[in-house]
Amino acid sequence: MAKIVLKGDIVFTSNKDRFETYEDYYIVAENGKVVGIYEELADEYKNYPIKDYTGKMIIPGFVDLHLHAPQYPNRGLGLDKELIPWLNTYTFPEESKYRDIEYAKKVYSNLIKDLWRVGTTRSVIFSSIHRESTKLLMDMLMDSGLGAYVGKVNMDRNTTPELTEDTQRSIVETEEIILEYKDKSNLVKPIITPRFVPTCSVELMKGLGKLAINNGIPVQSHLSENVSEVEWVKELHPELPDYVSVYNEYGLFGQTNTIMAHCIYNTENEIDIMARNGVFAAHCPYSNYNLSSGIMPVRKFLDKKVPVGLGSDISGGNNLSIPSVMVAAIQASKIKWLETDKKLQPLTSSEAFFLGTKGGGIFFGKVGSFEEGYDLDALIIDDSSLMCGNELSLEERIQKFMYIGDDRNIIHRYVRGNEVSEPK
Ligand code: GUN
Ligand code: FE
């Protein structure tokens, strides 16, 4: 049985309302799962291998619920456009390049290194429509030791000719990846990825919904990100009452575990369906600023008990770092509260930390916290450079790291109790 003990200053959020802090404590894990947190090490654990990180913070690994791997080279490009022109001008041309496996390998190797560097131990990723480079990305992630869901994108309408798939072929290739990868790794899994309603025909969505349900495979897509997009979906589907109903009609809305990115313009009724179906919302504040999309009313989702996590949404979002996304989410919620609706209380720092750890982590199972039975996904944070010589409480130290820390403060990363070294 694999055993490990980490010693240090432990911080996590088992619920969003407060940080739990344990200064100079021990976390014990067996077979990658947390057994408990102790002030003194009981005799039975004294012969376990111990990593002494006294004076350093031990926090859960970060979870990114939404990013596009093939858009990594586009970070920072074209962000003065809104969603649809940005997709047509920048995103689709870049995503066409991934027929070329060698190109994919270069980009994905950079991305995986950077995910490791910024402490994202689990992520939920869109690849491109290309089967081979999707498999390559999954294999590379397996080699890295990081956890991920990866989806081959499906599109058969309203995109460029190079990215328009034959409907049946799109379904068959997706099924091939599912069958090949669903049991290949404990940490890297397939996810069904219709890009969004405007680029997927009814026949495609029906086929993908069936694949999801028959194989118990999760689903990810985009929802209500931009006003013109929502209008477009209404025009494409006058037979259904709203955007949510289109996914729901075809088995792509919580029939299996589902993540929807953005969720800025949903009606109350749509949010109620998300809560009822347990559909996760991935809040991507940087992307929403960059593409002038709007600000998600995240408080409404939390109040209605919709599961919420954070996403970098590379490359609509420009920043891969989840602690930075946490801060952006807090800032967005303050502007929403000030400018739009005084009932939507801004996010607190413990709430934002929760969203970027356990909030998204739950999509993976028991991930994102140090409660008993949770996977020991942990980061060791050396924040000595951030303190300016002051004595700070552990709660102040984690706030400071969120706001002014970066990857230079992350000195070790663990996934399921194993230390993960820098990917090749
Ligand atoms: N909606 C459909 N495709 C995309 C994408 O690649 N990025 C974002 N932000 N929204 C989308
Ligand atoms: Fe996206």
Coordinates of C-alpha atoms and ligand atoms in Angstrom, one line a residue:
M1 CA 0.0 0.0 0.0
A2 CA 1.4 3.4 -1.0
K3 CA 1.6 5.7 2.0
I4 CA 2.8 9.2 2.4
V5 CA 2.8 12.0 5.0
L6 CA 3.1 15.7 4.2
K7 CA 3.9 18.2 7.0
G8 CA 3.3 21.9 6.7
D9 CA 0.8 24.7 6.9
I10 CA -2.4 23.2 5.5
V11 CA -5.2 25.3 3.8
F12 CA -8.3 24.1 1.9
T13 CA -12.0 24.8 1.6
S14 CA -14.4 21.9 2.3
N15 CA -17.2 24.4 1.8
K16 CA -17.1 27.8 0.2
D17 CA -17.8 29.8 3.3
R18 CA -14.5 29.7 5.0
F19 CA -10.9 28.6 4.7
E20 CA -9.8 25.7 6.9
T21 CA -6.3 26.3 8.2
Y22 CA -4.0 23.9 10.1
E23 CA -0.6 25.4 11.0
D24 CA 2.2 22.9 11.3
Y25 CA 0.1 19.8 10.8
Y26 CA 0.4 16.5 9.1
I27 CA -1.7 15.1 6.2
V28 CA -1.6 11.3 6.0
A29 CA -2.6 9.5 2.7
E30 CA -2.8 5.9 1.8
N31 CA -3.2 4.8 -1.8
G32 CA -3.4 8.4 -2.9
K33 CA -6.3 9.2 -0.7
V34 CA -6.4 11.4 2.4
V35 CA -6.7 9.5 5.7
G36 CA -6.7 12.5 8.0
I37 CA -5.0 15.7 9.2
Y38 CA -3.3 15.5 12.5
E39 CA -1.4 17.8 14.9
E40 CA 0.6 14.9 16.2
L41 CA 1.5 11.8 14.1
A42 CA 0.1 8.6 15.7
D43 CA 2.4 5.7 16.2
E44 CA 0.8 3.7 13.3
Y45 CA 1.9 6.5 10.8
K46 CA 5.4 7.1 12.1
N47 CA 7.0 4.7 9.7
Y48 CA 5.3 6.2 6.7
P49 CA 7.6 8.2 4.3
I50 CA 7.3 11.8 5.4
K51 CA 7.9 15.0 3.4
D52 CA 8.7 17.8 5.7
Y53 CA 7.5 21.2 4.3
T54 CA 7.5 23.0 7.6
G55 CA 6.8 26.7 7.1
K56 CA 5.4 26.1 3.6
M57 CA 1.7 26.0 2.7
I58 CA 0.1 22.8 1.5
I59 CA -3.0 23.5 -0.6
P60 CA -5.2 21.5 -3.0
G61 CA -4.1 21.3 -6.7
F62 CA -6.0 23.7 -9.0
V63 CA -8.8 22.6 -11.3
D64 CA -9.4 24.2 -14.7
L65 CA -12.9 23.1 -15.9
H66 CA -12.6 24.7 -19.3
L67 CA -9.8 25.3 -21.8
H68 CA -9.0 24.7 -25.5
A69 CA -5.6 23.0 -26.0
P70 CA -5.2 23.9 -29.7
Q71 CA -5.8 27.5 -29.0
Y72 CA -2.7 27.8 -26.8
P73 CA -0.6 29.5 -29.6
N74 CA -3.4 32.1 -29.9
R75 CA -3.2 33.5 -26.4
G76 CA -3.4 37.2 -26.5
L77 CA -4.4 37.4 -30.2
G78 CA -7.5 39.1 -31.6
L79 CA -9.1 39.8 -28.3
D80 CA -10.6 43.0 -29.5
K81 CA -13.2 41.0 -31.3
E82 CA -16.4 39.4 -30.0
L83 CA -17.1 35.7 -29.9
I84 CA -18.3 34.9 -33.5
P85 CA -15.9 37.1 -35.5
W86 CA -13.1 35.9 -33.1
L87 CA -13.9 32.3 -33.8
N88 CA -13.9 32.9 -37.6
T89 CA -10.9 35.1 -37.7
Y90 CA -8.5 33.5 -35.2
T91 CA -9.7 30.3 -33.7
F92 CA -10.9 28.2 -36.6
P93 CA -7.8 28.9 -38.7
E94 CA -5.5 27.9 -35.8
E95 CA -7.6 24.8 -35.0
S96 CA -7.2 23.7 -38.6
K97 CA -3.5 23.1 -38.1
Y98 CA -3.9 20.1 -35.9
R99 CA -4.2 17.6 -38.8
D100 CA -0.5 18.0 -38.5
I101 CA 0.6 15.7 -35.6
E102 CA 4.1 17.2 -35.3
Y103 CA 2.6 20.7 -34.9
A104 CA 0.2 19.3 -32.3
K105 CA 3.0 17.7 -30.4
K106 CA 4.9 21.0 -30.1
V107 CA 1.9 22.9 -28.9
Y108 CA 0.6 20.3 -26.5
S109 CA 4.0 19.7 -25.0
N110 CA 4.2 23.5 -24.2
L111 CA 0.7 23.5 -22.8
I112 CA 1.2 20.5 -20.5
K113 CA 4.4 21.9 -19.1
D114 CA 2.7 25.2 -18.4
L115 CA -0.3 23.4 -16.7
W116 CA 2.2 21.7 -14.5
R117 CA 4.0 24.9 -13.8
V118 CA 0.9 26.9 -12.7
G119 CA -0.3 24.1 -10.5
T120 CA -3.3 22.9 -12.5
T121 CA -3.4 19.2 -11.5
R122 CA -6.7 18.5 -13.2
S123 CA -8.2 20.0 -16.3
V124 CA -11.1 19.6 -18.7
I125 CA -9.9 20.2 -22.2
F126 CA -11.3 20.7 -25.7
S127 CA -8.9 19.5 -28.4
S128 CA -9.7 20.0 -32.1
I129 CA -11.9 17.9 -34.4
H130 CA -8.8 15.8 -35.2
R131 CA -8.8 12.2 -33.9
E132 CA -5.1 11.6 -34.0
S133 CA -4.0 14.7 -32.3
T134 CA -6.7 14.2 -29.7
K135 CA -5.3 10.8 -28.9
L136 CA -1.8 12.3 -28.9
L137 CA -2.9 14.9 -26.3
M138 CA -4.4 12.2 -24.1
D139 CA -1.3 10.0 -24.3
M140 CA 0.9 13.0 -23.5
L141 CA -1.2 13.9 -20.5
M142 CA -1.0 10.3 -19.3
D143 CA 2.8 10.5 -19.5
S144 CA 2.7 13.7 -17.5
G145 CA 0.9 12.3 -14.4
L146 CA -1.6 15.2 -14.5
G147 CA -5.4 14.4 -14.5
A148 CA -7.7 15.4 -17.3
Y149 CA -10.8 14.9 -19.4
V150 CA -10.1 15.5 -23.1
G151 CA -12.7 15.8 -25.8
K152 CA -12.4 15.6 -29.6
V153 CA -14.5 18.5 -30.8
N154 CA -17.5 17.8 -32.9
M155 CA -18.7 20.2 -35.6
D156 CA -20.7 19.6 -38.8
R157 CA -22.2 23.0 -39.6
N158 CA -21.4 26.8 -39.5
T159 CA -17.7 26.5 -39.5
T160 CA -14.9 26.7 -42.1
P161 CA -14.9 24.0 -44.8
E162 CA -11.7 22.4 -43.3
L163 CA -13.4 22.0 -39.9
T164 CA -16.8 20.8 -41.2
E165 CA -17.0 17.1 -40.3
D166 CA -19.2 14.5 -42.0
T167 CA -21.8 13.8 -39.4
Q168 CA -21.5 10.0 -39.2
R169 CA -17.8 10.1 -39.3
S170 CA -17.7 12.6 -36.5
I171 CA -19.8 10.2 -34.3
V172 CA -17.8 7.1 -35.3
E173 CA -14.4 8.7 -34.6
T174 CA -15.7 9.9 -31.2
E175 CA -16.9 6.4 -30.4
E176 CA -13.5 5.0 -31.4
I177 CA -11.7 7.4 -29.0
I178 CA -14.2 6.5 -26.2
L179 CA -13.7 2.8 -26.6
E180 CA -10.0 3.1 -26.8
Y181 CA -9.5 5.5 -23.8
K182 CA -12.3 5.0 -21.3
D183 CA -10.4 2.4 -19.3
K184 CA -6.9 3.1 -20.5
S185 CA -5.9 5.4 -17.6
N186 CA -7.2 6.3 -14.1
L187 CA -6.3 9.9 -14.6
V188 CA -7.0 10.8 -18.2
K189 CA -10.5 10.2 -19.6
P190 CA -12.5 11.0 -22.7
I191 CA -15.4 13.5 -22.6
I192 CA -17.9 14.1 -25.4
T193 CA -17.5 17.6 -26.8
P194 CA -20.1 19.1 -29.2
R195 CA -18.5 22.6 -29.6
F196 CA -21.8 24.4 -29.2
V197 CA -25.3 24.3 -30.7
P198 CA -24.5 26.6 -33.7
T199 CA -21.9 24.2 -35.0
C200 CA -23.7 20.9 -34.4
S201 CA -26.7 19.6 -36.4
V202 CA -29.6 17.8 -34.7
E203 CA -28.4 14.5 -36.1
L204 CA -24.9 15.0 -34.6
M205 CA -26.2 16.1 -31.2
K206 CA -28.6 13.1 -31.2
G207 CA -25.8 10.7 -32.0
L208 CA -23.5 12.2 -29.4
G209 CA -26.2 12.1 -26.7
K210 CA -26.7 8.4 -27.4
L211 CA -22.9 7.8 -27.2
A212 CA -22.7 9.6 -23.9
I213 CA -25.7 7.7 -22.3
N214 CA -24.8 4.3 -23.7
N215 CA -21.2 4.5 -22.5
G216 CA -21.6 6.6 -19.4
I217 CA -19.3 9.3 -20.8
P218 CA -19.4 12.9 -19.6
V219 CA -20.2 15.9 -21.8
Q220 CA -18.9 19.4 -22.2
S221 CA -19.9 22.4 -24.3
H222 CA -20.5 26.1 -24.3
L223 CA -23.8 27.8 -23.2
S224 CA -25.1 31.4 -23.5
E225 CA -21.8 33.2 -23.7
N226 CA -22.7 36.0 -26.0
V227 CA -25.9 37.9 -26.9
S228 CA -25.6 37.3 -30.7
E229 CA -24.9 33.6 -30.0
V230 CA -28.1 33.2 -27.9
E231 CA -30.1 34.9 -30.7
W232 CA -28.5 32.6 -33.3
V233 CA -29.5 29.5 -31.3
K234 CA -33.1 30.9 -31.2
E235 CA -33.1 31.2 -35.0
L236 CA -31.6 27.8 -35.5
H237 CA -34.1 26.1 -33.1
P238 CA -37.4 27.9 -33.1
E239 CA -39.0 24.5 -32.1
L240 CA -37.5 24.6 -28.6
P241 CA -38.1 27.2 -25.9
D242 CA -34.4 28.1 -25.1
Y243 CA -30.7 27.2 -25.5
V244 CA -30.7 24.7 -22.5
S245 CA -33.6 22.8 -24.0
V246 CA -31.6 22.1 -27.2
Y247 CA -28.9 20.2 -25.3
N248 CA -31.4 18.7 -22.9
E249 CA -33.5 17.4 -25.8
Y250 CA -30.6 15.5 -27.2
G251 CA -29.2 13.9 -24.0
L252 CA -26.4 16.4 -23.6
F253 CA -27.5 18.2 -20.4
G254 CA -26.8 16.2 -17.3
Q255 CA -28.0 12.8 -18.5
T256 CA -24.3 12.1 -17.9
N257 CA -22.0 14.4 -15.9
T258 CA -21.9 17.7 -17.9
I259 CA -20.0 21.0 -17.9
M260 CA -21.3 24.1 -19.7
A261 CA -18.8 27.0 -20.1
H262 CA -19.8 30.6 -19.5
C263 CA -23.6 30.6 -18.7
I264 CA -23.9 34.4 -18.8
Y265 CA -27.4 34.9 -20.3
N266 CA -29.4 32.0 -18.9
T267 CA -33.0 32.5 -17.8
E268 CA -34.1 31.6 -14.3
N269 CA -35.8 28.6 -15.7
E270 CA -32.7 27.5 -17.5
I271 CA -30.6 27.8 -14.3
D272 CA -33.3 25.8 -12.5
I273 CA -32.8 23.0 -15.0
M274 CA -29.1 23.1 -14.5
A275 CA -29.6 22.7 -10.8
R276 CA -32.0 19.9 -11.2
N277 CA -29.8 18.0 -13.7
G278 CA -26.6 18.7 -11.7
V279 CA -25.0 20.4 -14.7
F280 CA -21.7 22.2 -13.9
A281 CA -21.2 25.8 -14.9
A282 CA -17.6 26.7 -15.8
H283 CA -17.1 30.4 -15.0
C284 CA -14.4 31.9 -17.2
P285 CA -14.1 35.6 -16.3
Y286 CA -11.0 36.5 -18.3
S287 CA -12.5 35.2 -21.5
N288 CA -15.8 37.0 -20.7
Y289 CA -13.9 40.3 -20.4
N290 CA -11.7 39.8 -23.4
L291 CA -14.5 38.9 -25.8
S292 CA -16.8 41.6 -24.3
S293 CA -19.2 38.7 -23.6
G294 CA -20.6 40.0 -20.3
I295 CA -20.3 38.9 -16.6
M296 CA -21.8 35.7 -15.4
P297 CA -24.1 36.2 -12.4
V298 CA -22.2 33.6 -10.4
R299 CA -24.0 34.3 -7.1
K300 CA -27.3 33.3 -8.7
F301 CA -25.9 29.9 -9.6
L302 CA -24.4 29.4 -6.2
D303 CA -27.7 30.4 -4.5
K304 CA -29.6 27.9 -6.7
K305 CA -27.1 25.1 -5.9
V306 CA -25.8 24.7 -9.4
P307 CA -22.3 23.2 -9.2
V308 CA -19.7 25.8 -10.3
G309 CA -16.0 25.7 -11.1
L310 CA -13.5 28.0 -12.9
G311 CA -12.1 27.9 -16.3
S312 CA -9.2 29.6 -18.0
D313 CA -10.9 29.3 -21.4
I314 CA -7.6 29.5 -23.2
S315 CA -7.5 31.4 -25.6
G316 CA -10.6 33.5 -25.1
G317 CA -9.0 33.8 -21.7
N318 CA -5.4 34.9 -21.8
N319 CA -4.3 33.5 -18.4
L320 CA -3.7 29.8 -17.6
S321 CA -3.3 30.4 -13.9
I322 CA -6.3 29.4 -11.8
P323 CA -5.4 31.6 -8.8
S324 CA -5.4 34.5 -11.2
V325 CA -8.8 33.3 -12.5
M326 CA -10.0 33.2 -8.9
V327 CA -9.1 36.9 -8.5
A328 CA -10.7 37.8 -11.8
A329 CA -13.8 36.0 -10.7
I330 CA -13.9 38.1 -7.5
Q331 CA -13.3 41.3 -9.4
A332 CA -16.0 40.4 -12.0
S333 CA -18.5 39.7 -9.2
K334 CA -17.8 43.1 -7.6
I335 CA -18.5 44.9 -10.9
K336 CA -21.7 42.9 -11.4
W337 CA -22.9 43.8 -7.9
L338 CA -22.0 47.4 -8.2
E339 CA -23.3 48.1 -11.7
T340 CA -26.1 45.6 -12.2
D341 CA -27.7 44.1 -9.2
K342 CA -27.1 44.8 -5.5
K343 CA -28.7 41.4 -4.6
L344 CA -25.8 39.5 -6.2
Q345 CA -23.2 39.7 -3.4
P346 CA -19.6 39.6 -4.6
L347 CA -17.5 36.5 -4.2
T348 CA -15.4 36.3 -1.1
S349 CA -11.8 34.9 -1.3
S350 CA -12.7 31.6 0.3
E351 CA -15.6 31.2 -2.3
A352 CA -13.2 31.9 -5.2
F353 CA -10.6 29.5 -3.8
F354 CA -13.4 26.9 -3.4
L355 CA -14.5 27.3 -7.0
G356 CA -10.9 26.8 -8.3
T357 CA -10.3 23.7 -6.2
K358 CA -13.2 21.6 -4.8
G359 CA -16.0 23.4 -6.8
G360 CA -14.5 22.1 -10.1
G361 CA -12.8 19.1 -8.4
I362 CA -16.1 17.4 -7.7
F363 CA -16.5 16.9 -11.4
F364 CA -13.6 14.4 -11.1
G365 CA -15.0 12.7 -7.9
K366 CA -13.4 13.4 -4.5
V367 CA -10.9 16.0 -5.7
G368 CA -10.0 19.5 -4.6
S369 CA -10.1 19.2 -0.8
F370 CA -8.2 17.4 2.0
E371 CA -11.2 15.8 3.6
E372 CA -11.0 12.1 4.4
G373 CA -11.2 10.0 1.2
Y374 CA -10.2 12.8 -1.1
D375 CA -7.5 12.3 -3.6
L376 CA -4.2 13.8 -2.3
D377 CA -3.8 16.4 -5.1
A378 CA -1.6 19.0 -3.4
L379 CA 0.7 21.9 -4.1
I380 CA 3.5 23.0 -1.9
I381 CA 3.7 26.8 -1.7
D382 CA 6.8 28.7 -0.6
D383 CA 5.3 32.1 0.0
S384 CA 8.3 33.5 2.0
S385 CA 9.0 36.1 -0.8
L386 CA 5.4 37.5 -0.5
M387 CA 5.4 38.4 3.2
C388 CA 7.7 41.4 3.3
G389 CA 8.9 40.2 6.6
N390 CA 5.5 40.5 8.3
E391 CA 3.9 37.8 10.4
L392 CA 0.7 36.8 8.7
S393 CA -2.1 34.4 9.6
L394 CA -2.5 31.4 7.3
E395 CA -5.7 32.9 6.0
E396 CA -3.9 36.1 5.1
R397 CA -1.1 34.1 3.5
I398 CA -3.4 32.2 1.1
Q399 CA -5.1 35.5 0.1
K400 CA -1.8 37.0 -0.6
F401 CA -0.8 34.0 -2.7
M402 CA -4.0 34.2 -4.7
Y403 CA -3.5 37.9 -5.4
I404 CA 0.2 38.3 -5.8
G405 CA 1.7 34.8 -5.9
D406 CA 2.6 32.9 -9.1
D407 CA 4.2 29.7 -10.3
R408 CA 7.5 30.7 -8.8
N409 CA 6.0 30.1 -5.4
I410 CA 4.9 26.5 -6.3
I411 CA 7.7 24.2 -5.4
H412 CA 6.1 20.7 -5.6
R413 CA 3.0 19.2 -7.1
Y414 CA 1.2 16.0 -6.1
V415 CA -1.5 14.1 -7.9
R416 CA -3.2 11.2 -6.0
G417 CA -0.3 11.1 -3.6
N418 CA 2.4 10.9 -6.2
E419 CA 4.8 13.8 -6.8
V420 CA 4.6 14.9 -10.4
S421 CA 7.9 16.1 -11.9
E422 CA 8.2 18.6 -14.8
P423 CA 6.8 17.0 -18.0
K424 CA 9.4 16.4 -20.7
Ligands
GUN1 N1 -18.0 29.0 -28.3 C1 -17.8 28.0 -29.3 N2 -16.5 27.8 -29.5 C2 -15.8 28.6 -28.6 C3 -14.5 28.7 -28.2 O1 -13.5 28.1 -28.8 N3 -14.2 29.6 -27.2 C4 -15.1 30.3 -26.6 N4 -14.8 31.2 -25.6 N5 -16.4 30.2 -26.9 C5 -16.8 29.3 -27.8
FE2 FE -14.4 27.9 -24.5

